[in-house]
mmCIF file of C-alpha atoms in Angstrom:
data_model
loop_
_atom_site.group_PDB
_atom_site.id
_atom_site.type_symbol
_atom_site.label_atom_id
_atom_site.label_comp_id
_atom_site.label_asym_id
_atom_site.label_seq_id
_atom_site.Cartn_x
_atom_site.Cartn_y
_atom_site.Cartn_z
ATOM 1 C CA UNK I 17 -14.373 1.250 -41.039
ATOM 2 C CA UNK I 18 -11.414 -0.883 -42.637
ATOM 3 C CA UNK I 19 -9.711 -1.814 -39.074
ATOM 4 C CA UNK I 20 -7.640 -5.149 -38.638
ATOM 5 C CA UNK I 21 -7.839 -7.782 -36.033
ATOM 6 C CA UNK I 22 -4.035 -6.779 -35.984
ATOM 7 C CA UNK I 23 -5.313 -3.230 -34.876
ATOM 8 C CA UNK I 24 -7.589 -3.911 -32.507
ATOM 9 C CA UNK I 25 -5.178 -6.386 -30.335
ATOM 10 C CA UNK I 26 -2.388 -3.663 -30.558
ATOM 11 C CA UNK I 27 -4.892 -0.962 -29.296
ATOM 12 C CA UNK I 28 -6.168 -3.345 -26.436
ATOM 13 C CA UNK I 29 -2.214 -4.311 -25.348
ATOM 14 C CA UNK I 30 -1.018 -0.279 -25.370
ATOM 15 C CA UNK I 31 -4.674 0.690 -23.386
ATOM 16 C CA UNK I 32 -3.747 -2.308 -20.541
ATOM 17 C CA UNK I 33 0.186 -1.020 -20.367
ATOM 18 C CA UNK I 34 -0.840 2.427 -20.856
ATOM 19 C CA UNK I 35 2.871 2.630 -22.813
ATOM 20 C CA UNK I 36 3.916 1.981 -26.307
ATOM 21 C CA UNK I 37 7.304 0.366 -25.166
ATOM 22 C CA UNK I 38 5.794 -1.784 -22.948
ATOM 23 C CA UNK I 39 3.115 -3.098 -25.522
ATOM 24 C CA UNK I 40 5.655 -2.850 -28.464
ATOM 25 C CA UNK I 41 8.117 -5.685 -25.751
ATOM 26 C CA UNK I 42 5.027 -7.664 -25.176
ATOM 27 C CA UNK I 43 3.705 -7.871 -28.630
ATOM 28 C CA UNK I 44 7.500 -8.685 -29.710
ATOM 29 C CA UNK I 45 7.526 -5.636 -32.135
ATOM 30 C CA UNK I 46 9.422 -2.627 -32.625
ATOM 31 C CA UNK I 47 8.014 0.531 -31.125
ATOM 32 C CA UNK I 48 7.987 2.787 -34.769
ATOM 33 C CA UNK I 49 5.630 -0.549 -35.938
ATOM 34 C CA UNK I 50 3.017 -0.144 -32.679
ATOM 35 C CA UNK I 51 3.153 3.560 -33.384
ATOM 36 C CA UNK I 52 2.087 3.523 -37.153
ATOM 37 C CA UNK I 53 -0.876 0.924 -36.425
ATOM 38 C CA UNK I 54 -2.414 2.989 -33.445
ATOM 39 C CA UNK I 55 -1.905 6.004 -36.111
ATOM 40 C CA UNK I 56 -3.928 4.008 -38.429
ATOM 41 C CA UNK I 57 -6.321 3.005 -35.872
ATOM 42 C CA UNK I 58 -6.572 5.831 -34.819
ATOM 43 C CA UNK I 59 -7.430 7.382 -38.697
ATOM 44 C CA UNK I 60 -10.599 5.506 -38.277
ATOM 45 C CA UNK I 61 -11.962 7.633 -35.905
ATOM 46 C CA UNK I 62 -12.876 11.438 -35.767
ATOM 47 C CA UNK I 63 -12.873 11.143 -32.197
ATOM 48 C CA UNK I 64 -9.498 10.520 -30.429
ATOM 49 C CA UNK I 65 -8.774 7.666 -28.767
ATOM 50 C CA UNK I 66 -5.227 8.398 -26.704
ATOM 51 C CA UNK I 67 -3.803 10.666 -25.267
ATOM 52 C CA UNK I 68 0.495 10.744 -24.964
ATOM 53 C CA UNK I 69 1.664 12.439 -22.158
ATOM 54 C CA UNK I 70 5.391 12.820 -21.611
ATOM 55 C CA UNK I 71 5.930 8.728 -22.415
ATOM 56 C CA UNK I 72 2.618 7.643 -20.989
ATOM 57 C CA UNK I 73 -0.264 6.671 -22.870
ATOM 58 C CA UNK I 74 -3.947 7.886 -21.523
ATOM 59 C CA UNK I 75 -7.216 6.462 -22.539
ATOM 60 C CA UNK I 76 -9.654 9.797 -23.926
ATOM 61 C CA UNK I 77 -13.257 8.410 -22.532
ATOM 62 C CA UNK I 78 -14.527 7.268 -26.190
ATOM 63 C CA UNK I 79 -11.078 5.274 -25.662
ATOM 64 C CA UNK I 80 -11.408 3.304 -22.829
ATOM 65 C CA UNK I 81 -15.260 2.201 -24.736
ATOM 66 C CA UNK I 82 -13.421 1.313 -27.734
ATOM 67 C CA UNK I 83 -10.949 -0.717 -26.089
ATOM 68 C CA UNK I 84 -13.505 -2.622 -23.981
ATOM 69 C CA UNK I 85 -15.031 -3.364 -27.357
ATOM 70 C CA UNK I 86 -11.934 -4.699 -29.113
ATOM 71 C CA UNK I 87 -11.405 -7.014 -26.079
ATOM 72 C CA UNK I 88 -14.663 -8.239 -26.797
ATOM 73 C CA UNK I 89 -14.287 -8.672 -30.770
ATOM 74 C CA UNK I 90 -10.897 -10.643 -29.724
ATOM 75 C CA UNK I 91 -12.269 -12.951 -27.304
ATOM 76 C CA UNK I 92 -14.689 -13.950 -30.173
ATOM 77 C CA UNK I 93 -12.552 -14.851 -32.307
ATOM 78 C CA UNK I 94 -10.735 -16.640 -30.019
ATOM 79 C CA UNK I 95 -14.333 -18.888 -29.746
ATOM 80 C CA UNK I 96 -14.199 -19.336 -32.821
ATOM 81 C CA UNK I 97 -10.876 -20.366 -33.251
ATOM 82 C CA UNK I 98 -11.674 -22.525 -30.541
ATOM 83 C CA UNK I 99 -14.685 -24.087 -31.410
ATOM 84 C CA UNK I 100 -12.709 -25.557 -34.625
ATOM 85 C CA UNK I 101 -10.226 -27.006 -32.533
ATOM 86 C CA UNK I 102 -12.755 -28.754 -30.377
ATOM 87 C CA UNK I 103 -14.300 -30.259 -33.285
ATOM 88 C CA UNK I 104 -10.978 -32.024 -34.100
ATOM 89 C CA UNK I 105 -10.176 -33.480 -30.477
ATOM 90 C CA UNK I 106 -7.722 -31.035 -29.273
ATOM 91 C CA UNK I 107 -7.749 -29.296 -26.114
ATOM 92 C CA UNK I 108 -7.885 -25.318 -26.574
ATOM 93 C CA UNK I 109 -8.481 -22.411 -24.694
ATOM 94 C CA UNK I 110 -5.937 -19.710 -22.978
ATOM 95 C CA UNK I 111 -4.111 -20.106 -20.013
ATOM 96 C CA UNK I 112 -2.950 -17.259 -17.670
ATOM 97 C CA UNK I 113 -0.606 -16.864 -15.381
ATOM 98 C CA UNK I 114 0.971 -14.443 -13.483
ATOM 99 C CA UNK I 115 4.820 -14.545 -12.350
ATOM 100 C CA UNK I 116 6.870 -13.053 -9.459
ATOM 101 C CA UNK I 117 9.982 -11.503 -11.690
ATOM 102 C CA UNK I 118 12.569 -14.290 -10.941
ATOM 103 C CA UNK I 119 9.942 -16.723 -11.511
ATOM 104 C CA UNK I 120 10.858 -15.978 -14.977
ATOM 105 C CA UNK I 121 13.877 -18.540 -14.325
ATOM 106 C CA UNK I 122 11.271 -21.538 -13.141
ATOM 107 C CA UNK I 123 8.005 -21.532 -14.812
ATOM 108 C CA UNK I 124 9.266 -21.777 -18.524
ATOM 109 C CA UNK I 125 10.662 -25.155 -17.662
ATOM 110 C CA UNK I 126 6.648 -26.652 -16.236
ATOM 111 C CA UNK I 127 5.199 -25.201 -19.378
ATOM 112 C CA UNK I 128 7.459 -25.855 -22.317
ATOM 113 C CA UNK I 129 6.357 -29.736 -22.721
ATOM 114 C CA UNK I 130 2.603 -29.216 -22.044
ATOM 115 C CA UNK I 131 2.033 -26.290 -24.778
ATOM 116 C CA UNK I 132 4.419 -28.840 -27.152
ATOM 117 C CA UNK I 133 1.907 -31.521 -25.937
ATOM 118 C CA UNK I 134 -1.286 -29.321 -26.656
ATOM 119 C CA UNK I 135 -0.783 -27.103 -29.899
ATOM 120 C CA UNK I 136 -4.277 -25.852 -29.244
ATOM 121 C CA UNK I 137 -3.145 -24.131 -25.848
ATOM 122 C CA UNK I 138 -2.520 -20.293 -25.935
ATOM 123 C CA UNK I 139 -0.095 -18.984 -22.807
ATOM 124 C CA UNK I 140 -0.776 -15.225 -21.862
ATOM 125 C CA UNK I 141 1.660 -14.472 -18.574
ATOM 126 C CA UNK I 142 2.898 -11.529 -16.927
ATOM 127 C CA UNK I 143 5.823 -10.996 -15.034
ATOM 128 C CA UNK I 144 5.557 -8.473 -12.171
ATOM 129 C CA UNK I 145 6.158 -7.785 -8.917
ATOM 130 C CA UNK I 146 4.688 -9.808 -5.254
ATOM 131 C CA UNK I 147 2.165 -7.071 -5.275
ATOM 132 C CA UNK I 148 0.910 -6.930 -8.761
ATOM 133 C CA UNK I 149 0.974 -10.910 -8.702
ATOM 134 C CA UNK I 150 -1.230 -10.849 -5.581
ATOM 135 C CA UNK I 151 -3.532 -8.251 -7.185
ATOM 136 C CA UNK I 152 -4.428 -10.243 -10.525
ATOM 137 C CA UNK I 153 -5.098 -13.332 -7.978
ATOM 138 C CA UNK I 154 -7.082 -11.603 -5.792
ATOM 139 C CA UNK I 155 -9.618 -10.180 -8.788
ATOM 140 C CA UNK I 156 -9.945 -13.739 -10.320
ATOM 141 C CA UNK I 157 -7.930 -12.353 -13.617
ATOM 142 C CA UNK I 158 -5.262 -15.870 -13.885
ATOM 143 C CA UNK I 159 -5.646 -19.373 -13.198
ATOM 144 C CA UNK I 160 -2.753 -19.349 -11.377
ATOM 145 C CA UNK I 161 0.370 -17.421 -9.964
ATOM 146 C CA UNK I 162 3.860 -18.135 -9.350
ATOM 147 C CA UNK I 163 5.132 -16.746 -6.367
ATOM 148 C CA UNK I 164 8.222 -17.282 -3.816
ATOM 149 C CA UNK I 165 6.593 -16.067 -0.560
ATOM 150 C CA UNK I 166 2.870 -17.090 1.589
ATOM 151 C CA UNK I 167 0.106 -15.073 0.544
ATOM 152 C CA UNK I 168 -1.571 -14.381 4.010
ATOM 153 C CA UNK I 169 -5.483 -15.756 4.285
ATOM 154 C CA UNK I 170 -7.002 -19.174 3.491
ATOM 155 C CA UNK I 171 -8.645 -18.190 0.456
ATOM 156 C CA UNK I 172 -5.976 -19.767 -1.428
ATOM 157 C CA UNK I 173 -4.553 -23.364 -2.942
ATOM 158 C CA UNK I 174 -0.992 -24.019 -3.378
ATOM 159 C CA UNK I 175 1.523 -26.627 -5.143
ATOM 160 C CA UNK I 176 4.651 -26.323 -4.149
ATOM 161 C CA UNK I 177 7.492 -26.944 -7.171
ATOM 162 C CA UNK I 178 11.025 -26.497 -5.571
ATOM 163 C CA UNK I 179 12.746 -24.536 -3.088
ATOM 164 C CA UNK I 180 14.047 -20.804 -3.506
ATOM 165 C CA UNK I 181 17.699 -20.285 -2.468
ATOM 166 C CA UNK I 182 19.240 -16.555 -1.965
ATOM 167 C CA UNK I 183 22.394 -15.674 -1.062
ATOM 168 C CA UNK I 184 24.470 -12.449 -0.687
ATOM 169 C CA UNK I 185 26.320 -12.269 -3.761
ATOM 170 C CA UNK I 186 29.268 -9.644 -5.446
ATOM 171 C CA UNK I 187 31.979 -9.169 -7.845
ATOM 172 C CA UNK I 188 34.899 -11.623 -5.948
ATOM 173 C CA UNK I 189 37.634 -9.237 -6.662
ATOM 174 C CA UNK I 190 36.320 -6.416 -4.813
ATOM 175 C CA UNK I 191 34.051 -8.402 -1.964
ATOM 176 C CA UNK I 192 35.978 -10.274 0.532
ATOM 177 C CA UNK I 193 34.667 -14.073 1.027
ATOM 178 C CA UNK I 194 36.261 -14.622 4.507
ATOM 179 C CA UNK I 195 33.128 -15.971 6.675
ATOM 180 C CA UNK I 196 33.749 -14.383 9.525
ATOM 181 C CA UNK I 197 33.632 -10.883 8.194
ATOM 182 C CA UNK I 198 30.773 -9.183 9.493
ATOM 183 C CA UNK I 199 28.037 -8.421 7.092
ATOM 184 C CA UNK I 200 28.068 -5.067 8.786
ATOM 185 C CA UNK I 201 31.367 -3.782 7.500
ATOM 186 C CA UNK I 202 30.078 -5.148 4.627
ATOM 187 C CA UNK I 203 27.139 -2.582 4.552
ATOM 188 C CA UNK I 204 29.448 -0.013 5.468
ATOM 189 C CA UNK I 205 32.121 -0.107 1.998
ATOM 190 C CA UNK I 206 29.694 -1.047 -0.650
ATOM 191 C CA UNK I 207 25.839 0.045 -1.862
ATOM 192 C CA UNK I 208 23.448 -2.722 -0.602
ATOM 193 C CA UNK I 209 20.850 -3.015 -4.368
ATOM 194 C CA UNK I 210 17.309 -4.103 -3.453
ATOM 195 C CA UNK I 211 14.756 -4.497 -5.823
ATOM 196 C CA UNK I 212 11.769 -1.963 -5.659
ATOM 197 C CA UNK I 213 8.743 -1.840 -3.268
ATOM 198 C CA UNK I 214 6.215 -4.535 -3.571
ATOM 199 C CA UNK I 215 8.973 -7.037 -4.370
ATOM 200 C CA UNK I 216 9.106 -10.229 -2.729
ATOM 201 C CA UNK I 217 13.110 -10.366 -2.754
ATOM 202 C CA UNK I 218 13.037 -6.655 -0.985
ATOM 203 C CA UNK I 219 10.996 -8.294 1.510
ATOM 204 C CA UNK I 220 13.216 -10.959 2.426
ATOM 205 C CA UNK I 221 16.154 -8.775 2.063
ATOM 206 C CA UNK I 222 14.662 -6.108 4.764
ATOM 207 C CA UNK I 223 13.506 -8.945 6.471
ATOM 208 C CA UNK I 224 17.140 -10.942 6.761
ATOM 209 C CA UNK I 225 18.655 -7.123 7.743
ATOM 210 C CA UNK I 226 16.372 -6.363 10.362
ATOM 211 C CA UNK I 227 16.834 -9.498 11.913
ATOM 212 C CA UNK I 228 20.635 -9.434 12.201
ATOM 213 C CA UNK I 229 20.333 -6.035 13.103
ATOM 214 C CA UNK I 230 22.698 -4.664 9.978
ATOM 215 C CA UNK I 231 21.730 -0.891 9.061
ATOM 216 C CA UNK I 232 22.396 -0.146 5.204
ATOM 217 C CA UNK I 233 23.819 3.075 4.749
ATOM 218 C CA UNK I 234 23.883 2.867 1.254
ATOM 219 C CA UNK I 235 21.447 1.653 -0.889
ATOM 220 C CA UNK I 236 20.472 1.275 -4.734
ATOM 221 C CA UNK I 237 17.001 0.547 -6.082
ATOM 222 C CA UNK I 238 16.241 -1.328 -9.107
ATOM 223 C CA UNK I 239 13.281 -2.075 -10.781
ATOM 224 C CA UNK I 240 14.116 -5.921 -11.871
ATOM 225 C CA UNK I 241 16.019 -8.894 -10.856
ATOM 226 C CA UNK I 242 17.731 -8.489 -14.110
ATOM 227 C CA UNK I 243 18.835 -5.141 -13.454
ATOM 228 C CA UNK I 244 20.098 -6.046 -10.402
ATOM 229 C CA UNK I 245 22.441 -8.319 -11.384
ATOM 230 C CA UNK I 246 24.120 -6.271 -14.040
ATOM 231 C CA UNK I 247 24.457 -3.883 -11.367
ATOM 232 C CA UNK I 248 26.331 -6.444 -9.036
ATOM 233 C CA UNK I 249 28.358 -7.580 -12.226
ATOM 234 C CA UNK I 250 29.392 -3.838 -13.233
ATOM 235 C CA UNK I 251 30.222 -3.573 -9.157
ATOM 236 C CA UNK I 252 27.898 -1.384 -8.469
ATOM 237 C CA UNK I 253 27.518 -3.220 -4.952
ATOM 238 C CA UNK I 254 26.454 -6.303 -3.919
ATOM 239 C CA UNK I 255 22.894 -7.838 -3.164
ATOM 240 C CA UNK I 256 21.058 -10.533 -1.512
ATOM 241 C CA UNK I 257 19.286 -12.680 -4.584
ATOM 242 C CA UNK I 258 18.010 -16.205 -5.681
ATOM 243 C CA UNK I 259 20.718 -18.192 -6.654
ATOM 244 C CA UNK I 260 18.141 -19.306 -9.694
ATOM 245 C CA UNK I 261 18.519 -16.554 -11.636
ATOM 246 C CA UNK I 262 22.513 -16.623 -11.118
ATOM 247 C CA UNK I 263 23.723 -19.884 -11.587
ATOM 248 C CA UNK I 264 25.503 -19.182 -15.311
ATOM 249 C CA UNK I 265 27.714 -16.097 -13.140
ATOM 250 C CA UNK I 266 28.855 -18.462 -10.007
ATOM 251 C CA UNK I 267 29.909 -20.863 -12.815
ATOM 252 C CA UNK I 268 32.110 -18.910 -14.850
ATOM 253 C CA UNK I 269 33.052 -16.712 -11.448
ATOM 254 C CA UNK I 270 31.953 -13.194 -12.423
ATOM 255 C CA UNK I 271 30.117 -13.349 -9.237
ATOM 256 C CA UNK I 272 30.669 -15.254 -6.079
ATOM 257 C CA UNK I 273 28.227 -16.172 -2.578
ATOM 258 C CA UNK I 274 29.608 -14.176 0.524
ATOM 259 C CA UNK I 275 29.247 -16.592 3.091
ATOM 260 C CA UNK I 276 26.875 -14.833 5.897
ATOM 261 C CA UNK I 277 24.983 -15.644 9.054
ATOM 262 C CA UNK I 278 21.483 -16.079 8.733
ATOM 263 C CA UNK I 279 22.169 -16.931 4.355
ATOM 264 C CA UNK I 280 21.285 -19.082 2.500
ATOM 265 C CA UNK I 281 17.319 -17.838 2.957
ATOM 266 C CA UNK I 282 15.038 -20.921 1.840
ATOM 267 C CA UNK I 283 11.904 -20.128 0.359
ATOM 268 C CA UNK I 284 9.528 -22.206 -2.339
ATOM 269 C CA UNK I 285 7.985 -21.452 -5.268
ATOM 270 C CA UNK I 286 4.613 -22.505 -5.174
ATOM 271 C CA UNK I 287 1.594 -22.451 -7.634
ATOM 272 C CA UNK I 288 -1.385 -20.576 -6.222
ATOM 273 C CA UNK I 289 -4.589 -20.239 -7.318
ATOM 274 C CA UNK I 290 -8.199 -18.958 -5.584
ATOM 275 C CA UNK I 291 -9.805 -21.653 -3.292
ATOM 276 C CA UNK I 292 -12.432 -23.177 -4.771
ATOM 277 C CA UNK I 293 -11.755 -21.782 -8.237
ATOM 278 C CA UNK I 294 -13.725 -23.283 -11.292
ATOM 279 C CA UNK I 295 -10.623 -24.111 -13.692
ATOM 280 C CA UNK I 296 -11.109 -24.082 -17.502
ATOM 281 C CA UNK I 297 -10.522 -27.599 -19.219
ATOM 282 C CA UNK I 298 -6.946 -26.130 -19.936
ATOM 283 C CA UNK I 299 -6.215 -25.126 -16.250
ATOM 284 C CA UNK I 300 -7.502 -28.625 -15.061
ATOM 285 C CA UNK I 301 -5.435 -30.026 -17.793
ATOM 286 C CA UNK I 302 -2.267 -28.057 -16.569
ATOM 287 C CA UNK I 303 -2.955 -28.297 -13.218
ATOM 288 C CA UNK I 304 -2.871 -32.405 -13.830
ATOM 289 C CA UNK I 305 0.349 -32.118 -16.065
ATOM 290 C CA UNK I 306 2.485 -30.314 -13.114
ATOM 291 C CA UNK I 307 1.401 -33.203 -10.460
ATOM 292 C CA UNK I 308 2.108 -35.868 -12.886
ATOM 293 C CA UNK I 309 5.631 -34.263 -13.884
ATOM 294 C CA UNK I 310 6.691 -31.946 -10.955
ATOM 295 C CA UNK I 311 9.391 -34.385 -9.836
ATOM 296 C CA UNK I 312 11.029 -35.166 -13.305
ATOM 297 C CA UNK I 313 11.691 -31.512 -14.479
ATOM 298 C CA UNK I 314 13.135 -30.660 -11.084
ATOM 299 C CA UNK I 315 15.519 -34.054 -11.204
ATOM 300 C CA UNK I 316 15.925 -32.602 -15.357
ATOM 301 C CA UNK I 317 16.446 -28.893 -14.864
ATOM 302 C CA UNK I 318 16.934 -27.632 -11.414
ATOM 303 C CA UNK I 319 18.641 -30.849 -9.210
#
């Protein structure tokens, strides 16, 4: 055996995305260079290890044991890693999050100055949907999430950052801006685009329709904030969204707020993280750095 600690963290990201594009756009390499070091991997063995079905990737049983070990060889050399660190003073470790999709446009600006403050920090985060966010919470797999919406229950510890505006937004030469049109007629000429199921935005777009009683006719479904937008730019329709993730395209006018009733929707994005949880040294660390500095990266970035 002749394997590379290279190897083994490529196996471990394509077994937990199941998808050589997705691990080849987490790793930050291209997709022939993820394919040739699972083929080496995989030369290793005489049993298989994968299985690719259409564009999926499926763990063969002798698989899913060698990826459980890998994680295991990486999170030892991690200690050890770590272990040097501690012997020089620094504060080490990983921290995980988890993001709601347009958190994207938020949490970059509360970590950038505490990983530049603490070299010996590591950041793993995903960005996913309400639902997917809620599910790594609920098994204990982050320190903390990022979300836009209450999770339900009391099991749960919050810090709210800053508030969440959305608005209904379109291309301005084909949606009118008059106030007093009705967000009905609205509905009628154009594709409403809502993100997919399980996403907070979708929830408080349904939620906004059903209370002003407008029935969309037509409708688009996208899998990401970002692809929603492009669809609104290439007027594809028009959609109800944060105004975080748009403020670049209501300042050069490529897309404009349609003053409705009921809009703008005010949400907040607020850390969460399990009640009583026992953080790591880095979590308390980060944890510390956001209440200490909250107020001057919102008056920096977002005022």
């Amino acid at each position: 055996m002749n394997y590379t600690l290279n190897q083994l963290q490529i196996f471990v990201k394509v077994a937990q995305t199941k998808s050589i594009t997705k691990a080849s756009e987490e790793l930050n390499l291209t997709q022939p260079a993820v394919s040739i070091q699972i083929k080496n991997f995989q030369s290793q063995f005489e049993l298989p290890l994968i299985e690719i079905v259409g564009k999926k990737v499926y763990l063969t049983d002798f698989g899913k044991e060698i990826a459980l070990s890998a994680e295991e060889i990486i999170e030892q050399v991690y200690a050890i890693n770590n272990k040097m660190k501690a012997f020089k003073g620094q504060l080490f470790g990983r921290l995980k999050i988890s993001v709601v999709s347009t958190g994207k446009y938020v949490i970059p600006y509360f970590l950038t100055d505490f990983l530049k403050e603490n070299q010996g920090v590591e950041l793993s985060m995903e960005v996913s949907n309400k639902e997917k966010v809620f599910e790594n919470l609920k098994k204990n797999e982050v320190d903390f999430s990022l979300v836009s919406l209450p999770i339900e229950g009391h099991n749960y510890e919050y810090l709210e950052l800053l508030s969440n505006e959305l608005y209904l937004v379109g291309k301005p030469e084909i949606l009118d801006q008059n106030p007093k049109k009705n967000a009905k007629l609205l509905a009628s000429n154009l594709p409403m685009i809502y993100r997919e199921l399980g996403s907070g935005t979708r929830k408080i777009m349904e939620s906004y329709l059903q209370h002003q009683e407008i029935h969309v006719e037509k409708k688009i479904e996208l899998m990401s904030n970002e692809a929603v937008k492009q669809a609104v730019l290439a007027g594809l329709g028009y959609s109800i969204m944060p105004i975080i993730g748009i403020k670049n395209e209501l300042q050069n006018g490529s897309l404009v707020i349609i003053p409705q009733m009921g809009l703008p929707i005010t949400t907040q994005w607020t850390l969460v993280w399990n009640h009583g949880k026992k953080h790591s040294a880095v979590a308390k660390a980060y944890l510390q750095f956001v209440l200490e500095n909250k107020n001057q990266i919102i008056k920096k970035y977002f005022t």
